Coordinates of C-alpha atoms and ligand atoms in Angstrom, one line a residue:
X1 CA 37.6 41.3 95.4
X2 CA 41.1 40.7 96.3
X3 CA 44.5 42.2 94.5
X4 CA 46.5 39.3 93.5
X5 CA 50.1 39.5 91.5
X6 CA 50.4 36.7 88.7
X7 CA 54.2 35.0 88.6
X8 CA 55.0 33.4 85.2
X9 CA 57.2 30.7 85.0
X10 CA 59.9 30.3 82.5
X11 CA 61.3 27.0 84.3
X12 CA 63.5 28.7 86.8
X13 CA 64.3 26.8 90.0
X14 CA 62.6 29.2 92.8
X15 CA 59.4 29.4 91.0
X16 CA 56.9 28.7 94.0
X17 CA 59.7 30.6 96.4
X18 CA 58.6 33.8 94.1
X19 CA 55.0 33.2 94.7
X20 CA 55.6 32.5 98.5
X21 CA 57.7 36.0 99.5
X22 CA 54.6 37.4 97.8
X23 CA 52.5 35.7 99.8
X24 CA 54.5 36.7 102.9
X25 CA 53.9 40.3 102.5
X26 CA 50.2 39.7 103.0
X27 CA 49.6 39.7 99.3
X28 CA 47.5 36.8 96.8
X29 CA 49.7 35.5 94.3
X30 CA 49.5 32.7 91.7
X31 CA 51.8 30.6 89.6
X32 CA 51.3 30.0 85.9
X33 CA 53.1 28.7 83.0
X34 CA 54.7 31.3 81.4
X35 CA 52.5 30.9 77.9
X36 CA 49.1 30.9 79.9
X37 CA 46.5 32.2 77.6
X38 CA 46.3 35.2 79.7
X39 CA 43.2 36.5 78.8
X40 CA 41.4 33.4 79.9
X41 CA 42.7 33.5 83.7
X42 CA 41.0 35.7 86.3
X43 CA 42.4 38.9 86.1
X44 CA 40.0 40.8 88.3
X45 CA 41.8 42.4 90.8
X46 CA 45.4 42.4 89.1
X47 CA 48.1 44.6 90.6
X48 CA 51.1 43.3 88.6
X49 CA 53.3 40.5 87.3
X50 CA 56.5 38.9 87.4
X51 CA 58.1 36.9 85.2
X52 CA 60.7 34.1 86.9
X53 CA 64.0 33.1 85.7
X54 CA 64.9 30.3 83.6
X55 CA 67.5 27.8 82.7
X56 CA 67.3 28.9 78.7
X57 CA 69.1 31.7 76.8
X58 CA 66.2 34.1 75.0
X59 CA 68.2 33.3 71.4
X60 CA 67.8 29.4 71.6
X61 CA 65.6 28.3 69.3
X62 CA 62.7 26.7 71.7
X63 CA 63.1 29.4 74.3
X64 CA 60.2 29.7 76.4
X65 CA 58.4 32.8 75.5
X66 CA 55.1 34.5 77.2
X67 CA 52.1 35.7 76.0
X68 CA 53.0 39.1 74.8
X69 CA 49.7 40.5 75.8
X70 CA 50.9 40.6 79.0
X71 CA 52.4 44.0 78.0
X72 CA 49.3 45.5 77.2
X73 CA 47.4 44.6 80.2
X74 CA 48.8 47.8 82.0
X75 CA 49.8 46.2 85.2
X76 CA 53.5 46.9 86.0
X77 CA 55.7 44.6 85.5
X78 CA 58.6 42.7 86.8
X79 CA 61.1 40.7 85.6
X80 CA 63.9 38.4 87.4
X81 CA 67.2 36.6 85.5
X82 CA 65.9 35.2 82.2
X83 CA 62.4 37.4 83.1
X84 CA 64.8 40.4 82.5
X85 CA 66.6 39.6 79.2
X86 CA 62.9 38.2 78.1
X87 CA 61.9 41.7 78.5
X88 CA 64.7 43.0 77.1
X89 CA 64.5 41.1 73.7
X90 CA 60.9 42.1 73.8
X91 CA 61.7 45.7 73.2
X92 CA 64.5 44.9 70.8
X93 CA 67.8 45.2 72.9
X94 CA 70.9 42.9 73.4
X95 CA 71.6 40.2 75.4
X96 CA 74.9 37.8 75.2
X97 CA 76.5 34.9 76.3
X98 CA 79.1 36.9 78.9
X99 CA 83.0 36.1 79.2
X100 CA 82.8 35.4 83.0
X101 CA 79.4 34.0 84.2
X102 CA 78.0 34.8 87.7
X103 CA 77.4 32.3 90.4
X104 CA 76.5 33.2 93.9
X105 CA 77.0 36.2 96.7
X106 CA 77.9 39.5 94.1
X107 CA 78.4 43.1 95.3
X108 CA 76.0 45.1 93.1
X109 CA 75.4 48.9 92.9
X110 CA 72.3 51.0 92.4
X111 CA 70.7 53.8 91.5
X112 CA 69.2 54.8 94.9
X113 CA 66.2 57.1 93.1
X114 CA 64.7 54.1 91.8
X115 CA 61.0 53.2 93.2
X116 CA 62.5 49.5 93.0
X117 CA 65.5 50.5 95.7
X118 CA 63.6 52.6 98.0
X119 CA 65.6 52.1 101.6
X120 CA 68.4 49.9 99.6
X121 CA 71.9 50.7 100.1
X122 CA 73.8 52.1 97.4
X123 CA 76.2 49.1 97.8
X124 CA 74.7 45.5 98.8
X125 CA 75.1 41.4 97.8
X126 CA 72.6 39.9 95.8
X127 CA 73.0 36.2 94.4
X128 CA 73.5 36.0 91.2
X129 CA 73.3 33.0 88.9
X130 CA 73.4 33.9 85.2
X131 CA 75.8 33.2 82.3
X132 CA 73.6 35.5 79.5
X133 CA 73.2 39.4 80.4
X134 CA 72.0 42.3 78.8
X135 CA 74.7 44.1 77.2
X136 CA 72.5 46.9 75.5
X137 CA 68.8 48.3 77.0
X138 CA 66.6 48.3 74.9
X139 CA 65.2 51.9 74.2
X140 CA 63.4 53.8 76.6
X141 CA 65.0 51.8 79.4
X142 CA 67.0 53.2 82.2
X143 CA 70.0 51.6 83.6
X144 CA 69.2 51.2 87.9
X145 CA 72.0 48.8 89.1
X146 CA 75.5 47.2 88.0
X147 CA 78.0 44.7 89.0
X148 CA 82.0 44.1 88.0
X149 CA 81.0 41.6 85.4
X150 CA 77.3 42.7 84.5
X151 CA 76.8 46.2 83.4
X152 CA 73.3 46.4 83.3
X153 CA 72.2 44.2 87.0
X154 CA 68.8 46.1 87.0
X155 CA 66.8 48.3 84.6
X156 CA 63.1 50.3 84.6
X157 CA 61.0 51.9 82.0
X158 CA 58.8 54.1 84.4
X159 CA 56.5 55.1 81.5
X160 CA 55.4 51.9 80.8
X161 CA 56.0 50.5 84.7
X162 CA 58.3 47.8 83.8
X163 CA 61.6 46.8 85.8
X164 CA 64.0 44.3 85.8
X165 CA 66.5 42.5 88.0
X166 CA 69.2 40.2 86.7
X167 CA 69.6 38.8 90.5
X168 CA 67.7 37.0 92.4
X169 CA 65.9 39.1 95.0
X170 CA 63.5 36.0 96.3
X171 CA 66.3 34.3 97.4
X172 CA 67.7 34.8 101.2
X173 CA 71.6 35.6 100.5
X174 CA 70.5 39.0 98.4
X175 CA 70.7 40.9 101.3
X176 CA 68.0 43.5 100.7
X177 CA 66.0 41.3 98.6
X178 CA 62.7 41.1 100.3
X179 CA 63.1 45.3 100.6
X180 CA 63.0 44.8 96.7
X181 CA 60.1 42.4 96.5
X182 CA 58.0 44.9 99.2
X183 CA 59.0 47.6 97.0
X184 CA 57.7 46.9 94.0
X185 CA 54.6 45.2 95.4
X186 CA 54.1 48.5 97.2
X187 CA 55.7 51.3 95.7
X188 CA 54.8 50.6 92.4
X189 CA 52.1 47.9 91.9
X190 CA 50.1 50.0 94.8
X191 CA 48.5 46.6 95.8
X192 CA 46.4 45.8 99.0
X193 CA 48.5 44.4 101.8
X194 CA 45.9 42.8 103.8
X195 CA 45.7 38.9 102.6
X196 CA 46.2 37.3 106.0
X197 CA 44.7 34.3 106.9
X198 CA 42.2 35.0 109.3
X199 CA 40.5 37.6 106.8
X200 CA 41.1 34.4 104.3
X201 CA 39.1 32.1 106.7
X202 CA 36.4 34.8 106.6
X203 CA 35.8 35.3 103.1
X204 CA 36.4 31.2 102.3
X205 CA 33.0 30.5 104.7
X206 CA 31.3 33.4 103.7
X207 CA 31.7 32.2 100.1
X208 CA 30.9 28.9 100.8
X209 CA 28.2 30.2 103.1
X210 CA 26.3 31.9 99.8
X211 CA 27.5 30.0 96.5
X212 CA 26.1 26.4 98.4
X213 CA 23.4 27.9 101.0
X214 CA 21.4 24.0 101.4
X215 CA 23.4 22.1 99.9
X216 CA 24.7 18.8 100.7
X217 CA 28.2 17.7 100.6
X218 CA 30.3 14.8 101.4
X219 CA 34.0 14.6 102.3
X220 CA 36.6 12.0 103.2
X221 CA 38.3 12.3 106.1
X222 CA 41.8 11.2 106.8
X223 CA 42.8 12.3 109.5
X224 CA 45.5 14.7 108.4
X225 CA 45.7 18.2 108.1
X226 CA 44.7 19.2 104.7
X227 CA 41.4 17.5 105.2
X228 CA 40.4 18.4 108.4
X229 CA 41.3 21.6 107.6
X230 CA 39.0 21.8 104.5
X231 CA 36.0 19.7 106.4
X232 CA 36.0 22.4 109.2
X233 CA 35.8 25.2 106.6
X234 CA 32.8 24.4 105.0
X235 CA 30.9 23.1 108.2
X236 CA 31.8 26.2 109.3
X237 CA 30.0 27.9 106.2
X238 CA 27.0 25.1 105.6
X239 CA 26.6 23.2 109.2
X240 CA 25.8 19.8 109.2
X241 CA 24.6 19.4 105.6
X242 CA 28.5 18.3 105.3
X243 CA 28.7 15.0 106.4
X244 CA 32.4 12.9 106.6
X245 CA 33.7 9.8 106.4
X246 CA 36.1 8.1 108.3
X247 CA 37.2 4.8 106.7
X248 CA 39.6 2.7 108.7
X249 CA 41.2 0.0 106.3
X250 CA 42.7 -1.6 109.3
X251 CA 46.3 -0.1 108.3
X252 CA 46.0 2.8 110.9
X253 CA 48.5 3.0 114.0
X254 CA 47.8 2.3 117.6
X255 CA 45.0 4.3 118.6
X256 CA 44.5 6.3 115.5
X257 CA 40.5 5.6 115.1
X258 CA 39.8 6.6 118.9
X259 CA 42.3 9.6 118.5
X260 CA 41.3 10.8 115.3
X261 CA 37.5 10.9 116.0
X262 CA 37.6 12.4 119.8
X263 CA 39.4 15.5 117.8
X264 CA 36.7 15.3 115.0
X265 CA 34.6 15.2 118.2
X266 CA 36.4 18.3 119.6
X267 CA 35.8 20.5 116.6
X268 CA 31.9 19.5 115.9
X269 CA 32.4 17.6 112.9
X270 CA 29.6 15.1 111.6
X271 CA 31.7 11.8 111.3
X272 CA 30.4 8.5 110.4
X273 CA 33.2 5.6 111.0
X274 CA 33.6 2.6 108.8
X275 CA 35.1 0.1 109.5
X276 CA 36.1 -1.8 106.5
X277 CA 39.4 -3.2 107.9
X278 CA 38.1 -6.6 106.9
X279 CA 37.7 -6.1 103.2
X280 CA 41.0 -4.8 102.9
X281 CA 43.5 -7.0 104.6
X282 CA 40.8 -9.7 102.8
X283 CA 42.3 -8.2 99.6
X284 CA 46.1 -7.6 100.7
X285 CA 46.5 -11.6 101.7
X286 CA 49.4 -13.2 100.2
X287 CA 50.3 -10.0 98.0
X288 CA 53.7 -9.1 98.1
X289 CA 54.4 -6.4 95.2
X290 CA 54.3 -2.7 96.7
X291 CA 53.1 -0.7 93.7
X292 CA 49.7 -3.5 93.9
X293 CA 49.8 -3.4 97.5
X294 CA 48.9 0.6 96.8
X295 CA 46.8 0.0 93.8
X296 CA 44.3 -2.6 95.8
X297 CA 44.3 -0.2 98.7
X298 CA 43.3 2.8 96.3
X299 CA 40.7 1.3 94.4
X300 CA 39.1 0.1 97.1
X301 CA 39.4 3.1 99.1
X302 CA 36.9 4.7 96.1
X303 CA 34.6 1.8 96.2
X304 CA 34.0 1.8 99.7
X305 CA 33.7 5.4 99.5
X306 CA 31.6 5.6 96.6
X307 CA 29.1 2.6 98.9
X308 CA 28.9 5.0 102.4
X309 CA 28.3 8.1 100.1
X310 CA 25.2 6.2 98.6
X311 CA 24.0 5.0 101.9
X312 CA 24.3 8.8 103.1
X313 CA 22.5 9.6 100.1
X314 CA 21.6 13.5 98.5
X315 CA 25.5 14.7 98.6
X316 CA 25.6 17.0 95.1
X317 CA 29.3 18.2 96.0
X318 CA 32.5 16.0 97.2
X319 CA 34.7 18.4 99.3
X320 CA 38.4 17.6 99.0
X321 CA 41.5 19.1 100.9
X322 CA 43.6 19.7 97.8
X323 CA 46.4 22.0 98.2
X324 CA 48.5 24.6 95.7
X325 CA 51.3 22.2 95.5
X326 CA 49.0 19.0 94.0
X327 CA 47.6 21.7 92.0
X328 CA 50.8 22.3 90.4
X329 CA 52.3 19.3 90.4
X330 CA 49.4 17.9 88.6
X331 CA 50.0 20.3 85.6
X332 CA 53.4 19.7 85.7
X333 CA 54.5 16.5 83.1
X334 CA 53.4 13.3 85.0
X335 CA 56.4 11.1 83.0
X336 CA 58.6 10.2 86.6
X337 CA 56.0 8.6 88.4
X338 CA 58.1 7.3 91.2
X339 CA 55.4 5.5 93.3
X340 CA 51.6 5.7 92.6
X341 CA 50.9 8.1 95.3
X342 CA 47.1 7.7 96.5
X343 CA 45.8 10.5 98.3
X344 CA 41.9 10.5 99.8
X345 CA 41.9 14.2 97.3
X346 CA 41.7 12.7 93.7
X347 CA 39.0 10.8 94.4
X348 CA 36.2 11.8 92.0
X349 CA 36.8 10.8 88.5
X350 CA 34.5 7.7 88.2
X351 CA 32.3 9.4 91.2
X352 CA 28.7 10.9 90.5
X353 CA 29.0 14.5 91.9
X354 CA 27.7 18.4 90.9
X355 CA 31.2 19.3 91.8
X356 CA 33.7 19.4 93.7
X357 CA 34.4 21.9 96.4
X358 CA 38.4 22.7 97.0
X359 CA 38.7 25.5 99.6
X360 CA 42.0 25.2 99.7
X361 CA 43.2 24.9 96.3
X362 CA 45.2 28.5 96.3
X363 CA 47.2 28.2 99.3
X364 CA 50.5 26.7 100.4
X365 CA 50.8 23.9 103.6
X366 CA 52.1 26.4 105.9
X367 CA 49.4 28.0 105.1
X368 CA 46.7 25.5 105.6
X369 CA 48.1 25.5 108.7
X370 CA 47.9 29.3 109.8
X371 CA 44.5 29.0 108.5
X372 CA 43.5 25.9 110.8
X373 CA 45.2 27.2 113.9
X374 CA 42.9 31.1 112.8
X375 CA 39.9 29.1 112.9
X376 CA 40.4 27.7 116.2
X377 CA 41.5 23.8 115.5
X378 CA 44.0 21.9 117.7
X379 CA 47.6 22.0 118.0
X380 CA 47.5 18.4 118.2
X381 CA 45.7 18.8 114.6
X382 CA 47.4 21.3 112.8
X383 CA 50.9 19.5 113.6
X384 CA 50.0 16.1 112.6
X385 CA 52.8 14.8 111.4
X386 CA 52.1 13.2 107.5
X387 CA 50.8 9.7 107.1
X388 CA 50.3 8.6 104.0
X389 CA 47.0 7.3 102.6
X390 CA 47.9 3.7 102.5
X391 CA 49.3 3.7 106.0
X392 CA 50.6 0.8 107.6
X393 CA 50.7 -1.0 104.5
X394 CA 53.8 0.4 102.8
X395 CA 55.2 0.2 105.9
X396 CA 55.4 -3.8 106.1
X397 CA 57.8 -4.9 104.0
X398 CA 56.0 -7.8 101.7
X399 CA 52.6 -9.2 102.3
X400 CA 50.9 -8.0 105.4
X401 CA 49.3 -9.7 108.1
X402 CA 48.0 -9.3 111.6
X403 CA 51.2 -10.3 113.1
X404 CA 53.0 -8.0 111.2
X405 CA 51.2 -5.0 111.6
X406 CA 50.7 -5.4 115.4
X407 CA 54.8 -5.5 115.2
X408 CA 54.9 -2.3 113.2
X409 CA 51.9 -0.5 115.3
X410 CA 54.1 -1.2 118.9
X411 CA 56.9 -0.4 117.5
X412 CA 55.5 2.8 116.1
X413 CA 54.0 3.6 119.4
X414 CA 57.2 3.4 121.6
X415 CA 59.0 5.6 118.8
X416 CA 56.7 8.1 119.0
X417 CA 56.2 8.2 123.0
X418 CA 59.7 8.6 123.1
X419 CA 60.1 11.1 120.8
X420 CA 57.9 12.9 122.7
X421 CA 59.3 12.4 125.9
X422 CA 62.8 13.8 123.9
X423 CA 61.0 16.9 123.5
X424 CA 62.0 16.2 119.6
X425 CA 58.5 15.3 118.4
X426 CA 57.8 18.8 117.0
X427 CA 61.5 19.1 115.3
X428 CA 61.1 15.9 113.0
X429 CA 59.5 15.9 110.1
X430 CA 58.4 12.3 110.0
X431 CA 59.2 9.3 111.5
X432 CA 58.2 5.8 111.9
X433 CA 58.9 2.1 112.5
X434 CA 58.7 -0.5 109.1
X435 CA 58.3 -4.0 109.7
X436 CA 60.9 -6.0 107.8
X437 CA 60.3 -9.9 107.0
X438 CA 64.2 -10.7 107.7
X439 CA 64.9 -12.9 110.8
X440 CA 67.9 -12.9 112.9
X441 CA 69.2 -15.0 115.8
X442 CA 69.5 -13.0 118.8
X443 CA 69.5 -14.7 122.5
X444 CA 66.9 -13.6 125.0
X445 CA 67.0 -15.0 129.1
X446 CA 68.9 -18.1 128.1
X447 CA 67.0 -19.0 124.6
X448 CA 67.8 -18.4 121.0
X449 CA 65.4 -16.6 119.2
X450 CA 65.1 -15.9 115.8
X451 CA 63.0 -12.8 115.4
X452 CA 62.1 -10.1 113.0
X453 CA 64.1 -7.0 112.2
X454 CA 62.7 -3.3 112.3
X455 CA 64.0 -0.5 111.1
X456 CA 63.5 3.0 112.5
X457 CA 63.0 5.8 110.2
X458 CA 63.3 9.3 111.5
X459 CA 63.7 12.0 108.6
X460 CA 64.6 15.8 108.2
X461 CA 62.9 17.8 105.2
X462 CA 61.2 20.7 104.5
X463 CA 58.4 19.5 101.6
X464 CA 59.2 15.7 101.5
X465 CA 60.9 16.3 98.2
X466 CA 64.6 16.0 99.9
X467 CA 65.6 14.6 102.9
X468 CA 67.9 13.9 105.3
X469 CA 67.9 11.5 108.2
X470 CA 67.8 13.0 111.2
X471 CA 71.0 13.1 113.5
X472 CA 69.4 10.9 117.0
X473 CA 71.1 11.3 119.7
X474 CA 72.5 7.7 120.4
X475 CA 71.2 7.4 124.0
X476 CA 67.5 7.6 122.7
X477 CA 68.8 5.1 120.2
X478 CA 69.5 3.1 122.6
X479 CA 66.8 3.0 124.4
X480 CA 64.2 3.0 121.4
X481 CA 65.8 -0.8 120.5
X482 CA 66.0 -1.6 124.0
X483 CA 62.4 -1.2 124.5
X484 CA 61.1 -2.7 121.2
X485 CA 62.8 -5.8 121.7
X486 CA 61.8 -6.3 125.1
X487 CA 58.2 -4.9 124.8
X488 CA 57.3 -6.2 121.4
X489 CA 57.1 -9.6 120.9
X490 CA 58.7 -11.0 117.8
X491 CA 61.2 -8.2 117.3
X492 CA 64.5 -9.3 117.6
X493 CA 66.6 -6.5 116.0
X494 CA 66.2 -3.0 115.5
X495 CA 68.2 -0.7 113.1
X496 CA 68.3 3.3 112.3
X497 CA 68.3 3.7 108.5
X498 CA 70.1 6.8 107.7
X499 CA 69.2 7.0 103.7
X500 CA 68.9 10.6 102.3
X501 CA 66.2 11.4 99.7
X502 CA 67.0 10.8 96.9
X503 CA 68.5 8.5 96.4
X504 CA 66.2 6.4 99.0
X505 CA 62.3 7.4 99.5
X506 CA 60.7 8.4 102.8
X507 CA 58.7 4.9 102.8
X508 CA 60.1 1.7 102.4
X509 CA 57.5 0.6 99.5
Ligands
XMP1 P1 58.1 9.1 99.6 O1 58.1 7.7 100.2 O2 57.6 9.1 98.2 O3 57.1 9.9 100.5 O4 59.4 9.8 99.7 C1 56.9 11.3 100.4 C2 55.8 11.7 101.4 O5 54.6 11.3 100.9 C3 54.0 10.4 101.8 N1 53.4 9.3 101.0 C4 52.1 9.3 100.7 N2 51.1 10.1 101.0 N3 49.6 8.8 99.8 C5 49.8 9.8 100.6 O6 48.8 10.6 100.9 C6 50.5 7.9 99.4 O7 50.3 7.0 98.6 C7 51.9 8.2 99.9 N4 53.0 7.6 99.7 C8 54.0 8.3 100.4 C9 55.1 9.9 102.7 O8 54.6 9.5 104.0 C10 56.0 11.1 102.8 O9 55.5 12.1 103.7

């Protein structure tokens, strides 16, 4: 059984950072709501909690509250910003709205004999960002750290193994914040320090290996690194009773089938190809609107899915490569829908399976990764850059044809041999070529020409959420349009579109 630390969420901002400096000491930790019915979750193997910050004040009438069980579950506890005036109202002491607020990089001072300060300086910056503070512990709790404007920065009850921070210790500019974190993690929670990925990979196939020994399952392969990941796990644990699919709806770039299947090849997985390519640009003729442009591509993704997974017949388990972020996000309110996002996970609502098998469901993308690279999967693989599930298709601007897409899948290649030949390929987070349907005039030898416009797309970002467009040097600029135009036919024009997200997207549709 592994330790894990539990991090409840009262709506601050650097939630999931929280969970991840957990995580980066080599320790399992999970993010829940802050009123989870904590009795139902898994608490086997419990070392502590921490309760995040928060936007709120703890006297506003809808402030978010926990579970108060939580204190009596005997774990130690920690609390950050609003986590430490929750605690604080708790056990009936005084918080108020402060004169002076703090924002940012704060000298704060400690009480070295603290098990929270071990190794901390008695002087360091933290970053602060509070406006509410606790002006009066409540009983039985010790005072452990001050700043100018906040007189109690820090407090612990050492009885009942609870301390609080009113900084920010997850967050890189408190200098000796990750000391903190360790700290309590070890010092006080006494927790195992051993989750690392490899031991992860171990006890994933070993699971997988017992709970499903004969089974047969079925998984949709994309391609991309969540997936693949997943797919090689359990074939790892259950051999070739997995059995993938590869479905190519004829939106995939230049040599993506061959590509993606010699790697499949590579790694021993069982892939049958479709090639349904037909059926879907059969169905995207003449349709102009993006949002049906992804629907028809998403529903029929399921139905040709649903078909092959007949034909392959006895499957009891769909194996997905869902990740901790869409596992969040999902229980998060749905209202802001920006663009019906289909994935090849999310599949199996009207689908007729036992279950579904998500190996991947606890951990992070970075993480996937590590994992992938610990189980011996190419580079080439793990670094894939993202390509989303209707491919090529939000990538032409209006209704798609053969023309079109043989514009966009040149285009894309050159971009991404000479990104490559930059040495840059790694350092970009995404990038591609979209097909627009607006001509211009242009000459070419002695001839007009009136030819379609492309636009290049080459984006900075660290979890697609925000972006920036990337800062090309304008050489390779140069010759990125220089060779489009003269190697692709029908391209007369080609532009760098240097939208941040938001307010643009990362696709054009
Ligand atoms: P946007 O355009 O929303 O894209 O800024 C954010 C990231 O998601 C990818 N994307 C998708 N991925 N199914 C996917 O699996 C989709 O329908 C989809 N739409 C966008 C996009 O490539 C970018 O990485």
């Amino acid at each position: 059984m592994k330790d894990k630390i539990i991090v409840l969420n009262f709506g601050g901002q650097y939630d999931q950072l929280i969970v991840r400096r957990v995580r980066e000491n080599g320790v399992y930790a999970e993010l829940h709501d802050c009123d989870v019915d904590i009795e139902k979750l898994n608490l086997d193997g419990l070392k502590g909690i921490i309760l995040t910050g928060g936007p709120q004040s703890v006297y506003d009438e809808n402030s978010l509250k926990a579970n108060d069980k939580i204190f009596d579950l005997n774990v130690p506890i920690l609390g950050i910003c609003y986590g430490m005036q929750y605690i604080n109202k708790v056990y009936g002491g005084e918080i108020e709205h402060m004169q002076k607020g703090e924002y940012g990089k704060t000298p704060l001072f400690v009480d070295t004999n603290s098990k929270l300060f071990k190794d901390v300086p008695q002087e360091s910056i933290v970053w602060m960002n509070h406006r509410d503070g606790v002006t009066k512990s409540a009983q039985g709790f010790k005072k452990i750290a001050w700043t100018l404007n906040c007189p109690v920065a820090a407090f612990e009850n050492e009885q009942k193994n609870i301390y609080a921070v009113q900084f920010h210790p997850e967050v890189v500019h408190s200098e000796y914040g990750s000391q903190i974190i360790t700290n309590f993690l070890k010092e006080i929670c006494d927790v195992n320090m051993d989750w690392k990925m490899e031991n992860v990979a171990e006890d994933m196939i070993n699971e997988i290996k017992e709970k499903y020994d004969g089974e047969k399952m079925i998984c949709a392969l994309s391609g991309g690194v969540d997936s693949s990941v997943a797919a090689n796990l359990v074939h790892k644990a259950i051999g070739d009773n997995l059995k993938c699919i590869f479905v190519n709806h004829g939106l995939l770039r230049k040599n993506e089938v061959e590509e993606v299947l010699a790697k499949y090849k590579e790694i021993g997985l069982n892939v049958k190809l479709v090639d349904a390519s037909k059926e879907f640009l059969d169905l995207l003729k003449g349709v102009t609107d993006p949002e049906e442009k992804r629907k028809i591509i998403g529903n029929h993704f399921i139905k040709v899915f649903e078909r092959e997974a007949k034909e392959i017949g006895g499957a009891k388990y769909l194996v997905q490569g869902t990740i901790y972020p869409d596992v969040i996000e999902s229980g998060k309110d749905k209202a802001s829908v920006i663009k019906s996002h289909h994935n090849v996970g999310g599949l199996p609502e009207t689908m007729d399976f036992e279950g579904v098998v998500e190996p991947l469901r606890d951990l992070f993308k970075d993480e996937v990764r590590q994992l992938g690279l610990s189980i011996g999967m190419p580079e080439e693989m793990i670094w894939r850059q993202p390509f989303p599930g209707p491919g090529l298709g939000i990538r032409v601007v209006g209704d798609i044809t053969e023309e079109k897409l043989k514009i966009v899948r040149e285009t894309d290649y050159i971009l991404r041999e000479e990104f490559k030949n930059y040495g840059i390929d790694r350092d970009i987070w995404q990038y591609f070529t979209v097909f627009t349907p607006i001509r211009t005039v242009g000459v070419k030898g002695d001839e007009r020409t009136y030819d379609y416009m492309v636009v290049i797309r080459a984006i900075i970002s660290v979890d697609a959420m925000t972006v920036e467009a990337a800062e090309l040097p304008y050489e390779l600029l140069q010759k990125l349009s220089s060779r489009m135009i003269n190697e692709v036919e029908g391209v007369g024009r080609v532009v760098y579109d240097i939208t941040s997200k938001p307010p643009g997207t990362i696709e054009f549709e």
